[in-house]
mmCIF file of N, CA and C in Angstrom:
data_model
loop_
_atom_site.group_PDB
_atom_site.id
_atom_site.type_symbol
_atom_site.label_atom_id
_atom_site.label_comp_id
_atom_site.label_asym_id
_atom_site.label_seq_id
_atom_site.Cartn_x
_atom_site.Cartn_y
_atom_site.Cartn_z
ATOM 1 N N MET Q 1 26.668 1.246 -0.119
ATOM 2 C CA MET Q 1 25.897 0.006 -0.134
ATOM 3 C C MET Q 1 26.320 -0.894 1.033
ATOM 4 N N LYS Q 2 27.574 -0.805 1.438
ATOM 5 C CA LYS Q 2 28.026 -1.603 2.589
ATOM 6 C C LYS Q 2 27.232 -1.245 3.841
ATOM 7 N N LEU Q 3 26.982 0.035 4.034
ATOM 8 C CA LEU Q 3 26.185 0.466 5.183
ATOM 9 C C LEU Q 3 24.751 -0.040 5.069
ATOM 10 N N THR Q 4 24.206 -0.019 3.869
ATOM 11 C CA THR Q 4 22.853 -0.526 3.636
ATOM 12 C C THR Q 4 22.765 -2.007 3.995
ATOM 13 N N GLU Q 5 23.790 -2.767 3.609
ATOM 14 C CA GLU Q 5 23.817 -4.192 3.941
ATOM 15 C C GLU Q 5 23.948 -4.412 5.446
ATOM 16 N N GLU Q 6 24.731 -3.567 6.110
ATOM 17 C CA GLU Q 6 24.866 -3.674 7.565
ATOM 18 C C GLU Q 6 23.525 -3.420 8.242
ATOM 19 N N VAL Q 7 22.821 -2.391 7.812
ATOM 20 C CA VAL Q 7 21.493 -2.102 8.364
ATOM 21 C C VAL Q 7 20.566 -3.292 8.119
ATOM 22 N N GLY Q 8 20.637 -3.886 6.932
ATOM 23 C CA GLY Q 8 19.819 -5.052 6.621
ATOM 24 C C GLY Q 8 20.101 -6.238 7.533
ATOM 25 N N SER Q 9 21.327 -6.334 8.036
ATOM 26 C CA SER Q 9 21.673 -7.454 8.930
ATOM 27 C C SER Q 9 20.914 -7.386 10.249
ATOM 28 N N TRP Q 10 20.330 -6.239 10.559
ATOM 29 C CA TRP Q 10 19.543 -6.083 11.787
ATOM 30 C C TRP Q 10 18.125 -6.617 11.638
ATOM 31 N N ALA Q 11 17.726 -6.989 10.437
ATOM 32 C CA ALA Q 11 16.353 -7.422 10.157
ATOM 33 C C ALA Q 11 15.950 -8.609 11.025
ATOM 34 N N SER Q 12 14.678 -8.622 11.385
ATOM 35 C CA SER Q 12 14.146 -9.741 12.184
ATOM 36 C C SER Q 12 13.363 -10.717 11.314
ATOM 37 N N CYS Q 13 13.516 -10.587 10.013
ATOM 38 C CA CYS Q 13 12.855 -11.468 9.058
ATOM 39 C C CYS Q 13 13.700 -12.722 8.851
ATOM 40 N N LEU Q 14 13.066 -13.869 8.804
ATOM 41 C CA LEU Q 14 13.780 -15.125 8.589
ATOM 42 C C LEU Q 14 14.025 -15.410 7.118
ATOM 43 N N ARG Q 15 13.220 -14.839 6.245
ATOM 44 C CA ARG Q 15 13.273 -15.150 4.816
ATOM 45 C C ARG Q 15 14.318 -14.326 4.065
ATOM 46 N N ARG Q 16 14.395 -13.043 4.380
ATOM 47 C CA ARG Q 16 15.278 -12.151 3.622
ATOM 48 C C ARG Q 16 15.686 -10.980 4.514
ATOM 49 N N LYS Q 17 16.960 -10.637 4.481
ATOM 50 C CA LYS Q 17 17.488 -9.489 5.228
ATOM 51 C C LYS Q 17 17.612 -8.318 4.258
ATOM 52 N N VAL Q 18 16.820 -7.279 4.483
ATOM 53 C CA VAL Q 18 16.798 -6.127 3.581
ATOM 54 C C VAL Q 18 17.107 -4.867 4.384
ATOM 55 N N GLY Q 19 17.950 -4.025 3.813
ATOM 56 C CA GLY Q 19 18.279 -2.746 4.428
ATOM 57 C C GLY Q 19 18.014 -1.616 3.448
ATOM 58 N N ALA Q 20 17.686 -0.450 3.987
ATOM 59 C CA ALA Q 20 17.458 0.744 3.168
ATOM 60 C C ALA Q 20 18.030 1.950 3.896
ATOM 61 N N ILE Q 21 18.601 2.852 3.111
ATOM 62 C CA ILE Q 21 19.139 4.095 3.653
ATOM 63 C C ILE Q 21 18.699 5.227 2.737
ATOM 64 N N ILE Q 22 18.227 6.302 3.332
ATOM 65 C CA ILE Q 22 17.858 7.485 2.560
ATOM 66 C C ILE Q 22 18.946 8.529 2.769
ATOM 67 N N VAL Q 23 19.489 8.997 1.640
ATOM 68 C CA VAL Q 23 20.604 9.944 1.647
ATOM 69 C C VAL Q 23 20.191 11.214 0.923
ATOM 70 N N ARG Q 24 20.517 12.338 1.525
ATOM 71 C CA ARG Q 24 20.251 13.640 0.893
ATOM 72 C C ARG Q 24 21.433 14.547 1.165
ATOM 73 N N ASP Q 25 21.892 15.209 0.134
ATOM 74 C CA ASP Q 25 23.046 16.104 0.257
ATOM 75 C C ASP Q 25 24.249 15.380 0.882
ATOM 76 N N ASN Q 26 24.476 14.144 0.449
ATOM 77 C CA ASN Q 26 25.588 13.314 0.922
ATOM 78 C C ASN Q 26 25.548 13.017 2.418
ATOM 79 N N ARG Q 27 24.350 13.032 3.000
ATOM 80 C CA ARG Q 27 24.187 12.718 4.418
ATOM 81 C C ARG Q 27 23.114 11.639 4.581
ATOM 82 N N VAL Q 28 23.376 10.690 5.461
ATOM 83 C CA VAL Q 28 22.370 9.672 5.779
ATOM 84 C C VAL Q 28 21.275 10.351 6.596
ATOM 85 N N MET Q 29 20.062 10.303 6.066
ATOM 86 C CA MET Q 29 18.926 10.937 6.735
ATOM 87 C C MET Q 29 18.185 9.942 7.630
ATOM 88 N N THR Q 30 17.908 8.747 7.092
ATOM 89 C CA THR Q 30 17.237 7.701 7.872
ATOM 90 C C THR Q 30 17.691 6.338 7.370
ATOM 91 N N THR Q 31 17.434 5.341 8.189
ATOM 92 C CA THR Q 31 17.714 3.950 7.815
ATOM 93 C C THR Q 31 16.483 3.110 8.103
ATOM 94 N N GLY Q 32 16.411 1.955 7.482
ATOM 95 C CA GLY Q 32 15.319 1.028 7.761
ATOM 96 C C GLY Q 32 15.724 -0.384 7.412
ATOM 97 N N TYR Q 33 15.138 -1.313 8.091
ATOM 98 C CA TYR Q 33 15.332 -2.738 7.797
ATOM 99 C C TYR Q 33 13.989 -3.421 7.940
ATOM 100 N N ASN Q 34 13.846 -4.598 7.335
ATOM 101 C CA ASN Q 34 12.560 -5.267 7.411
ATOM 102 C C ASN Q 34 12.397 -5.924 8.779
ATOM 103 N N GLY Q 35 11.283 -5.594 9.398
ATOM 104 C CA GLY Q 35 11.008 -6.120 10.725
ATOM 105 C C GLY Q 35 9.606 -5.753 11.179
ATOM 106 N N ALA Q 36 9.165 -6.425 12.205
ATOM 107 C CA ALA Q 36 7.817 -6.228 12.740
ATOM 108 C C ALA Q 36 7.671 -4.833 13.357
ATOM 109 N N PRO Q 37 6.466 -4.260 13.286
ATOM 110 C CA PRO Q 37 6.218 -2.963 13.928
ATOM 111 C C PRO Q 37 6.428 -3.033 15.439
ATOM 112 N N THR Q 38 6.661 -1.897 16.046
ATOM 113 C CA THR Q 38 6.850 -1.802 17.489
ATOM 114 C C THR Q 38 5.697 -2.491 18.227
ATOM 115 N N GLY Q 39 6.040 -3.349 19.148
ATOM 116 C CA GLY Q 39 5.036 -4.038 19.953
ATOM 117 C C GLY Q 39 4.479 -5.315 19.335
ATOM 118 N N ILE Q 40 4.922 -5.660 18.130
ATOM 119 C CA ILE Q 40 4.470 -6.874 17.437
ATOM 120 C C ILE Q 40 5.632 -7.863 17.416
ATOM 121 N N LYS Q 41 5.369 -9.110 17.773
ATOM 122 C CA LYS Q 41 6.427 -10.124 17.739
ATOM 123 C C LYS Q 41 6.897 -10.346 16.302
ATOM 124 N N SER Q 42 8.202 -10.414 16.134
ATOM 125 C CA SER Q 42 8.790 -10.669 14.816
ATOM 126 C C SER Q 42 8.800 -12.168 14.531
ATOM 127 N N CYS Q 43 9.084 -12.501 13.298
ATOM 128 C CA CYS Q 43 9.196 -13.915 12.927
ATOM 129 C C CYS Q 43 10.326 -14.591 13.704
ATOM 130 N N THR Q 44 11.404 -13.858 13.935
ATOM 131 C CA THR Q 44 12.513 -14.401 14.721
ATOM 132 C C THR Q 44 12.021 -14.778 16.111
ATOM 133 N N GLU Q 45 11.249 -13.886 16.733
ATOM 134 C CA GLU Q 45 10.715 -14.156 18.072
ATOM 135 C C GLU Q 45 9.687 -15.282 18.052
ATOM 136 N N ARG Q 46 8.938 -15.393 16.969
ATOM 137 C CA ARG Q 46 7.924 -16.437 16.844
ATOM 138 C C ARG Q 46 8.541 -17.785 16.475
ATOM 139 N N GLY Q 47 9.737 -17.733 15.904
ATOM 140 C CA GLY Q 47 10.415 -18.957 15.509
ATOM 141 C C GLY Q 47 9.929 -19.538 14.192
ATOM 142 N N GLU Q 48 9.195 -18.741 13.414
ATOM 143 C CA GLU Q 48 8.732 -19.196 12.109
ATOM 144 C C GLU Q 48 8.360 -18.009 11.235
ATOM 145 N N CYS Q 49 8.449 -18.227 9.940
ATOM 146 C CA CYS Q 49 8.062 -17.217 8.961
ATOM 147 C C CYS Q 49 6.634 -17.511 8.517
ATOM 148 N N LEU Q 50 5.746 -16.552 8.715
ATOM 149 C CA LEU Q 50 4.348 -16.726 8.320
ATOM 150 C C LEU Q 50 4.238 -16.998 6.825
ATOM 151 N N ARG Q 51 5.025 -16.301 6.030
ATOM 152 C CA ARG Q 51 4.972 -16.462 4.574
ATOM 153 C C ARG Q 51 5.428 -17.862 4.156
ATOM 154 N N GLU Q 52 6.451 -18.372 4.806
ATOM 155 C CA GLU Q 52 6.909 -19.739 4.510
ATOM 156 C C GLU Q 52 5.826 -20.745 4.934
ATOM 157 N N LYS Q 53 5.268 -20.523 6.104
ATOM 158 C CA LYS Q 53 4.224 -21.404 6.625
ATOM 159 C C LYS Q 53 3.028 -21.482 5.674
ATOM 160 N N LEU Q 54 2.651 -20.322 5.100
ATOM 161 C CA LEU Q 54 1.507 -20.260 4.195
ATOM 162 C C LEU Q 54 1.892 -20.528 2.738
ATOM 163 N N LYS Q 55 3.180 -20.777 2.493
ATOM 164 C CA LYS Q 55 3.703 -21.058 1.136
ATOM 165 C C LYS Q 55 3.386 -19.925 0.151
ATOM 166 N N ILE Q 56 3.645 -18.696 0.590
ATOM 167 C CA ILE Q 56 3.400 -17.517 -0.233
ATOM 168 C C ILE Q 56 4.648 -17.235 -1.070
ATOM 169 N N ALA Q 57 4.465 -17.134 -2.362
ATOM 170 C CA ALA Q 57 5.585 -16.880 -3.274
ATOM 171 C C ALA Q 57 6.146 -15.480 -3.071
ATOM 172 N N SER Q 58 7.460 -15.367 -3.232
ATOM 173 C CA SER Q 58 8.122 -14.071 -3.149
ATOM 174 C C SER Q 58 7.526 -13.120 -4.186
ATOM 175 N N GLY Q 59 7.353 -11.862 -3.783
ATOM 176 C CA GLY Q 59 6.808 -10.865 -4.698
ATOM 177 C C GLY Q 59 5.291 -10.817 -4.753
ATOM 178 N N THR Q 60 4.625 -11.631 -3.932
ATOM 179 C CA THR Q 60 3.161 -11.652 -3.913
ATOM 180 C C THR Q 60 2.645 -11.478 -2.484
ATOM 181 N N HIS Q 61 1.451 -10.960 -2.359
ATOM 182 C CA HIS Q 61 0.746 -10.829 -1.069
ATOM 183 C C HIS Q 61 1.632 -10.289 0.052
ATOM 184 N N ALA Q 62 2.244 -9.144 -0.196
ATOM 185 C CA ALA Q 62 3.131 -8.526 0.791
ATOM 186 C C ALA Q 62 2.416 -8.216 2.105
ATOM 187 N N GLU Q 63 1.098 -8.076 2.035
ATOM 188 C CA GLU Q 63 0.342 -7.757 3.241
ATOM 189 C C GLU Q 63 0.301 -8.911 4.236
ATOM 190 N N LEU Q 64 0.594 -10.124 3.780
ATOM 191 C CA LEU Q 64 0.576 -11.290 4.664
ATOM 192 C C LEU Q 64 1.976 -11.543 5.229
ATOM 193 N N CYS Q 65 2.362 -10.646 6.124
ATOM 194 C CA CYS Q 65 3.695 -10.713 6.725
ATOM 195 C C CYS Q 65 3.662 -9.846 7.979
ATOM 196 N N TYR Q 66 4.376 -10.257 9.002
ATOM 197 C CA TYR Q 66 4.449 -9.441 10.214
ATOM 198 C C TYR Q 66 5.346 -8.229 10.024
ATOM 199 N N ALA Q 67 6.285 -8.311 9.101
ATOM 200 C CA ALA Q 67 7.281 -7.256 8.934
ATOM 201 C C ALA Q 67 6.820 -6.133 8.010
ATOM 202 N N ALA Q 68 7.300 -4.946 8.311
ATOM 203 C CA ALA Q 68 7.227 -3.830 7.376
ATOM 204 C C ALA Q 68 8.527 -3.871 6.583
ATOM 205 N N HIS Q 69 8.471 -3.450 5.325
ATOM 206 C CA HIS Q 69 9.655 -3.485 4.469
ATOM 207 C C HIS Q 69 10.675 -2.435 4.910
ATOM 208 N N ALA Q 70 11.921 -2.665 4.576
ATOM 209 C CA ALA Q 70 13.012 -1.759 4.938
ATOM 210 C C ALA Q 70 12.752 -0.347 4.415
ATOM 211 N N GLU Q 71 12.298 -0.252 3.159
ATOM 212 C CA GLU Q 71 12.023 1.047 2.565
ATOM 213 C C GLU Q 71 10.917 1.762 3.334
ATOM 214 N N GLN Q 72 9.871 1.021 3.700
ATOM 215 C CA GLN Q 72 8.767 1.593 4.466
ATOM 216 C C GLN Q 72 9.270 2.118 5.804
ATOM 217 N N ASN Q 73 10.097 1.334 6.472
ATOM 218 C CA ASN Q 73 10.611 1.757 7.773
ATOM 219 C C ASN Q 73 11.507 2.991 7.661
ATOM 220 N N ALA Q 74 12.295 3.098 6.599
ATOM 221 C CA ALA Q 74 13.119 4.296 6.396
ATOM 222 C C ALA Q 74 12.232 5.524 6.160
ATOM 223 N N LEU Q 75 11.174 5.361 5.367
ATOM 224 C CA LEU Q 75 10.236 6.459 5.111
ATOM 225 C C LEU Q 75 9.480 6.845 6.381
ATOM 226 N N ILE Q 76 9.066 5.857 7.152
ATOM 227 C CA ILE Q 76 8.331 6.102 8.397
ATOM 228 C C ILE Q 76 9.211 6.856 9.393
ATOM 229 N N GLN Q 77 10.486 6.489 9.467
ATOM 230 C CA GLN Q 77 11.399 7.191 10.372
ATOM 231 C C GLN Q 77 11.510 8.665 9.991
ATOM 232 N N ALA Q 78 11.574 8.948 8.689
ATOM 233 C CA ALA Q 78 11.633 10.340 8.240
ATOM 234 C C ALA Q 78 10.384 11.095 8.675
ATOM 235 N N ALA Q 79 9.213 10.486 8.493
ATOM 236 C CA ALA Q 79 7.956 11.129 8.896
ATOM 237 C C ALA Q 79 7.883 11.300 10.406
ATOM 238 N N LYS Q 80 8.256 10.277 11.135
ATOM 239 C CA LYS Q 80 8.170 10.296 12.601
ATOM 240 C C LYS Q 80 9.031 11.394 13.212
ATOM 241 N N TYR Q 81 10.217 11.589 12.644
ATOM 242 C CA TYR Q 81 11.154 12.548 13.222
ATOM 243 C C TYR Q 81 11.256 13.861 12.433
ATOM 244 N N GLY Q 82 10.381 14.046 11.450
ATOM 245 C CA GLY Q 82 10.348 15.301 10.714
ATOM 246 C C GLY Q 82 11.574 15.557 9.860
ATOM 247 N N VAL Q 83 12.091 14.515 9.236
ATOM 248 C CA VAL Q 83 13.287 14.628 8.407
ATOM 249 C C VAL Q 83 12.868 14.837 6.949
ATOM 250 N N ASN Q 84 13.361 15.898 6.338
ATOM 251 C CA ASN Q 84 13.029 16.208 4.957
ATOM 252 C C ASN Q 84 13.810 15.290 4.015
ATOM 253 N N ILE Q 85 13.095 14.464 3.256
ATOM 254 C CA ILE Q 85 13.744 13.545 2.316
ATOM 255 C C ILE Q 85 13.365 13.857 0.870
ATOM 256 N N ASN Q 86 12.704 14.970 0.651
ATOM 257 C CA ASN Q 86 12.337 15.363 -0.702
ATOM 258 C C ASN Q 86 13.609 15.575 -1.530
ATOM 259 N N GLY Q 87 13.682 14.928 -2.687
ATOM 260 C CA GLY Q 87 14.851 15.040 -3.552
ATOM 261 C C GLY Q 87 15.982 14.101 -3.194
ATOM 262 N N ALA Q 88 15.743 13.191 -2.272
ATOM 263 C CA ALA Q 88 16.790 12.293 -1.778
ATOM 264 C C ALA Q 88 16.959 11.051 -2.664
ATOM 265 N N THR Q 89 18.011 10.295 -2.339
ATOM 266 C CA THR Q 89 18.285 8.988 -2.947
ATOM 267 C C THR Q 89 18.037 7.914 -1.907
ATOM 268 N N LEU Q 90 17.390 6.833 -2.310
ATOM 269 C CA LEU Q 90 17.193 5.684 -1.437
ATOM 270 C C LEU Q 90 18.096 4.556 -1.921
ATOM 271 N N TYR Q 91 18.979 4.095 -1.054
ATOM 272 C CA TYR Q 91 19.809 2.924 -1.329
ATOM 273 C C TYR Q 91 19.144 1.743 -0.654
ATOM 274 N N CYS Q 92 19.064 0.630 -1.367
ATOM 275 C CA CYS Q 92 18.381 -0.543 -0.828
ATOM 276 C C CYS Q 92 19.094 -1.810 -1.271
ATOM 277 N N THR Q 93 19.128 -2.790 -0.389
ATOM 278 C CA THR Q 93 19.780 -4.049 -0.744
ATOM 279 C C THR Q 93 19.019 -4.800 -1.822
ATOM 280 N N HIS Q 94 17.707 -4.573 -1.916
ATOM 281 C CA HIS Q 94 16.867 -5.265 -2.891
ATOM 282 C C HIS Q 94 15.973 -4.266 -3.621
ATOM 283 N N GLN Q 95 15.638 -4.563 -4.850
ATOM 284 C CA GLN Q 95 14.719 -3.735 -5.634
ATOM 285 C C GLN Q 95 13.405 -3.593 -4.868
ATOM 286 N N PRO Q 96 12.881 -2.393 -4.738
ATOM 287 C CA PRO Q 96 11.623 -2.198 -4.018
ATOM 288 C C PRO Q 96 10.426 -2.867 -4.708
ATOM 289 N N CYS Q 97 9.474 -3.306 -3.894
ATOM 290 C CA CYS Q 97 8.226 -3.865 -4.415
ATOM 291 C C CYS Q 97 7.316 -2.719 -4.838
ATOM 292 N N VAL Q 98 6.184 -3.030 -5.431
ATOM 293 C CA VAL Q 98 5.267 -2.002 -5.933
ATOM 294 C C VAL Q 98 4.683 -1.152 -4.799
ATOM 295 N N ILE Q 99 4.398 -1.744 -3.662
ATOM 296 C CA ILE Q 99 3.858 -0.973 -2.539
ATOM 297 C C ILE Q 99 4.883 0.048 -2.076
ATOM 298 N N CYS Q 100 6.138 -0.379 -1.934
ATOM 299 C CA CYS Q 100 7.202 0.544 -1.539
ATOM 300 C C CYS Q 100 7.452 1.583 -2.625
ATOM 301 N N ALA Q 101 7.372 1.172 -3.885
ATOM 302 C CA ALA Q 101 7.587 2.110 -4.993
ATOM 303 C C ALA Q 101 6.597 3.271 -4.910
ATOM 304 N N LYS Q 102 5.345 2.983 -4.642
ATOM 305 C CA LYS Q 102 4.334 4.041 -4.534
ATOM 306 C C LYS Q 102 4.693 5.011 -3.407
ATOM 307 N N MET Q 103 5.126 4.473 -2.281
ATOM 308 C CA MET Q 103 5.489 5.313 -1.139
ATOM 309 C C MET Q 103 6.738 6.145 -1.443
ATOM 310 N N ILE Q 104 7.711 5.530 -2.091
ATOM 311 C CA ILE Q 104 8.957 6.208 -2.446
ATOM 312 C C ILE Q 104 8.666 7.389 -3.370
ATOM 313 N N VAL Q 105 7.849 7.162 -4.379
ATOM 314 C CA VAL Q 105 7.483 8.224 -5.319
ATOM 315 C C VAL Q 105 6.766 9.354 -4.579
ATOM 316 N N ASN Q 106 5.785 9.023 -3.752
ATOM 317 C CA ASN Q 106 5.018 10.045 -3.038
ATOM 318 C C ASN Q 106 5.847 10.802 -2.006
ATOM 319 N N ALA Q 107 6.914 10.171 -1.503
ATOM 320 C CA ALA Q 107 7.783 10.830 -0.524
ATOM 321 C C ALA Q 107 8.754 11.812 -1.177
ATOM 322 N N GLY Q 108 8.809 11.815 -2.510
ATOM 323 C CA GLY Q 108 9.697 12.739 -3.205
ATOM 324 C C GLY Q 108 11.100 12.217 -3.433
ATOM 325 N N ILE Q 109 11.308 10.928 -3.223
ATOM 326 C CA ILE Q 109 12.610 10.319 -3.523
ATOM 327 C C ILE Q 109 12.796 10.383 -5.036
ATOM 328 N N VAL Q 110 13.940 10.851 -5.486
ATOM 329 C CA VAL Q 110 14.155 11.023 -6.928
ATOM 330 C C VAL Q 110 15.061 9.966 -7.547
ATOM 331 N N ARG Q 111 15.734 9.199 -6.694
ATOM 332 C CA ARG Q 111 16.661 8.172 -7.204
ATOM 333 C C ARG Q 111 16.655 6.982 -6.256
ATOM 334 N N VAL Q 112 16.652 5.788 -6.851
ATOM 335 C CA VAL Q 112 16.714 4.541 -6.090
ATOM 336 C C VAL Q 112 17.888 3.728 -6.631
ATOM 337 N N VAL Q 113 18.746 3.274 -5.727
ATOM 338 C CA VAL Q 113 19.866 2.414 -6.095
ATOM 339 C C VAL Q 113 19.687 1.116 -5.324
ATOM 340 N N TYR Q 114 19.623 -0.016 -6.032
ATOM 341 C CA TYR Q 114 19.419 -1.306 -5.380
ATOM 342 C C TYR Q 114 20.498 -2.289 -5.831
ATOM 343 N N LYS Q 115 20.738 -3.305 -5.006
ATOM 344 C CA LYS Q 115 21.772 -4.286 -5.326
ATOM 345 C C LYS Q 115 21.191 -5.573 -5.911
ATOM 346 N N GLU Q 116 20.203 -6.134 -5.266
ATOM 347 C CA GLU Q 116 19.612 -7.415 -5.690
ATOM 348 C C GLU Q 116 18.256 -7.186 -6.335
ATOM 349 N N GLY Q 117 17.932 -8.002 -7.323
ATOM 350 C CA GLY Q 117 16.628 -7.921 -7.968
ATOM 351 C C GLY Q 117 15.517 -8.447 -7.076
ATOM 352 N N TYR Q 118 14.279 -8.223 -7.511
ATOM 353 C CA TYR Q 118 13.094 -8.691 -6.801
ATOM 354 C C TYR Q 118 12.019 -8.930 -7.851
ATOM 355 N N PRO Q 119 11.237 -9.984 -7.719
ATOM 356 C CA PRO Q 119 10.276 -10.331 -8.781
ATOM 357 C C PRO Q 119 9.033 -9.436 -8.797
ATOM 358 N N ASP Q 120 9.229 -8.164 -9.145
ATOM 359 C CA ASP Q 120 8.108 -7.229 -9.207
ATOM 360 C C ASP Q 120 8.382 -6.206 -10.307
ATOM 361 N N GLU Q 121 8.029 -6.560 -11.534
ATOM 362 C CA GLU Q 121 8.261 -5.677 -12.672
ATOM 363 C C GLU Q 121 7.356 -4.448 -12.651
ATOM 364 N N PHE Q 122 6.194 -4.562 -12.023
ATOM 365 C CA PHE Q 122 5.266 -3.436 -11.981
ATOM 366 C C PHE Q 122 5.876 -2.256 -11.232
ATOM 367 N N SER Q 123 6.651 -2.526 -10.181
ATOM 368 C CA SER Q 123 7.287 -1.431 -9.448
ATOM 369 C C SER Q 123 8.215 -0.638 -10.361
ATOM 370 N N MET Q 124 8.927 -1.336 -11.235
ATOM 371 C CA MET Q 124 9.845 -0.661 -12.156
ATOM 372 C C MET Q 124 9.065 0.194 -13.159
ATOM 373 N N ARG Q 125 7.913 -0.276 -13.579
ATOM 374 C CA ARG Q 125 7.076 0.517 -14.493
ATOM 375 C C ARG Q 125 6.591 1.796 -13.818
ATOM 376 N N LEU Q 126 6.218 1.686 -12.537
ATOM 377 C CA LEU Q 126 5.766 2.874 -11.810
ATOM 378 C C LEU Q 126 6.895 3.885 -11.647
ATOM 379 N N PHE Q 127 8.075 3.403 -11.299
ATOM 380 C CA PHE Q 127 9.223 4.304 -11.175
ATOM 381 C C PHE Q 127 9.488 5.014 -12.495
ATOM 382 N N GLU Q 128 9.427 4.272 -13.584
ATOM 383 C CA GLU Q 128 9.677 4.856 -14.903
ATOM 384 C C GLU Q 128 8.650 5.940 -15.220
ATOM 385 N N GLU Q 129 7.391 5.631 -14.998
ATOM 386 C CA GLU Q 129 6.334 6.596 -15.292
ATOM 387 C C GLU Q 129 6.448 7.842 -14.423
ATOM 388 N N ALA Q 130 6.878 7.668 -13.167
ATOM 389 C CA ALA Q 130 7.014 8.797 -12.241
ATOM 390 C C ALA Q 130 8.279 9.618 -12.502
ATOM 391 N N GLY Q 131 9.180 9.063 -13.296
ATOM 392 C CA GLY Q 131 10.428 9.766 -13.568
ATOM 393 C C GLY Q 131 11.487 9.561 -12.503
ATOM 394 N N THR Q 132 11.290 8.562 -11.658
ATOM 395 C CA THR Q 132 12.276 8.234 -10.629
ATOM 396 C C THR Q 132 13.432 7.482 -11.283
ATOM 397 N N VAL Q 133 14.640 7.933 -11.047
ATOM 398 C CA VAL Q 133 15.826 7.261 -11.581
ATOM 399 C C VAL Q 133 16.065 6.006 -10.756
ATOM 400 N N VAL Q 134 16.191 4.864 -11.425
ATOM 401 C CA VAL Q 134 16.454 3.599 -10.743
ATOM 402 C C VAL Q 134 17.719 3.003 -11.342
ATOM 403 N N GLU Q 135 18.658 2.653 -10.461
ATOM 404 C CA GLU Q 135 19.932 2.105 -10.898
ATOM 405 C C GLU Q 135 20.249 0.831 -10.132
ATOM 406 N N LYS Q 136 20.758 -0.148 -10.850
ATOM 407 C CA LYS Q 136 21.250 -1.364 -10.205
ATOM 408 C C LYS Q 136 22.690 -1.106 -9.797
ATOM 409 N N PHE Q 137 22.999 -1.312 -8.545
ATOM 410 C CA PHE Q 137 24.327 -1.084 -7.998
ATOM 411 C C PHE Q 137 25.332 -2.071 -8.584
ATOM 412 N N THR Q 138 26.497 -1.569 -8.876
ATOM 413 C CA THR Q 138 27.607 -2.430 -9.281
ATOM 414 C C THR Q 138 28.737 -2.227 -8.291
ATOM 415 N N GLU Q 139 29.496 -3.268 -8.033
ATOM 416 C CA GLU Q 139 30.557 -3.238 -7.012
ATOM 417 C C GLU Q 139 31.578 -2.132 -7.220
ATOM 418 N N ASN Q 140 31.840 -1.728 -8.466
ATOM 419 C CA ASN Q 140 32.864 -0.712 -8.706
ATOM 420 C C ASN Q 140 32.298 0.703 -8.695
ATOM 421 N N GLU Q 141 31.027 0.875 -8.316
ATOM 422 C CA GLU Q 141 30.414 2.197 -8.282
ATOM 423 C C GLU Q 141 31.037 3.020 -7.146
ATOM 424 N N GLU Q 142 31.364 4.266 -7.440
ATOM 425 C CA GLU Q 142 31.937 5.157 -6.429
ATOM 426 C C GLU Q 142 30.834 5.794 -5.615
ATOM 427 N N ASN Q 143 31.203 6.322 -4.472
ATOM 428 C CA ASN Q 143 30.262 7.012 -3.566
ATOM 429 C C ASN Q 143 29.110 6.107 -3.152
ATOM 430 N N SER Q 144 29.387 4.839 -2.930
ATOM 431 C CA SER Q 144 28.341 3.914 -2.517
ATOM 432 C C SER Q 144 28.232 3.929 -1.005
#
């Protein structure tokens, strides 16, 4: 989880720093952090958060943001570079939203470990229905 938090520190989001790491067979396969797509100015570069400017509540209207989520970026990196993540574990600093949950399930991720909560109960219902193991990280957990 320490590595996940370090990756999250690279985020270009002003509102929340989120990191994600996909691990398979005890190896880091890909990493991701929340930030603008290649060639798009980030909120840091713009000097303002679009979501704050529009007064959008956390956990709602994820599409109204310049950044892609950390989980999305980790999944995209796997696709871009042909990295097999089927059966992997995704470690994330924050509980995934419903959009990320759908992508995680479809990518074949079988376990999600997160540290901080996020106001999206529907994502947890989808994980449960899909049979994805979801665990809240605790500081004394081994092999983090």
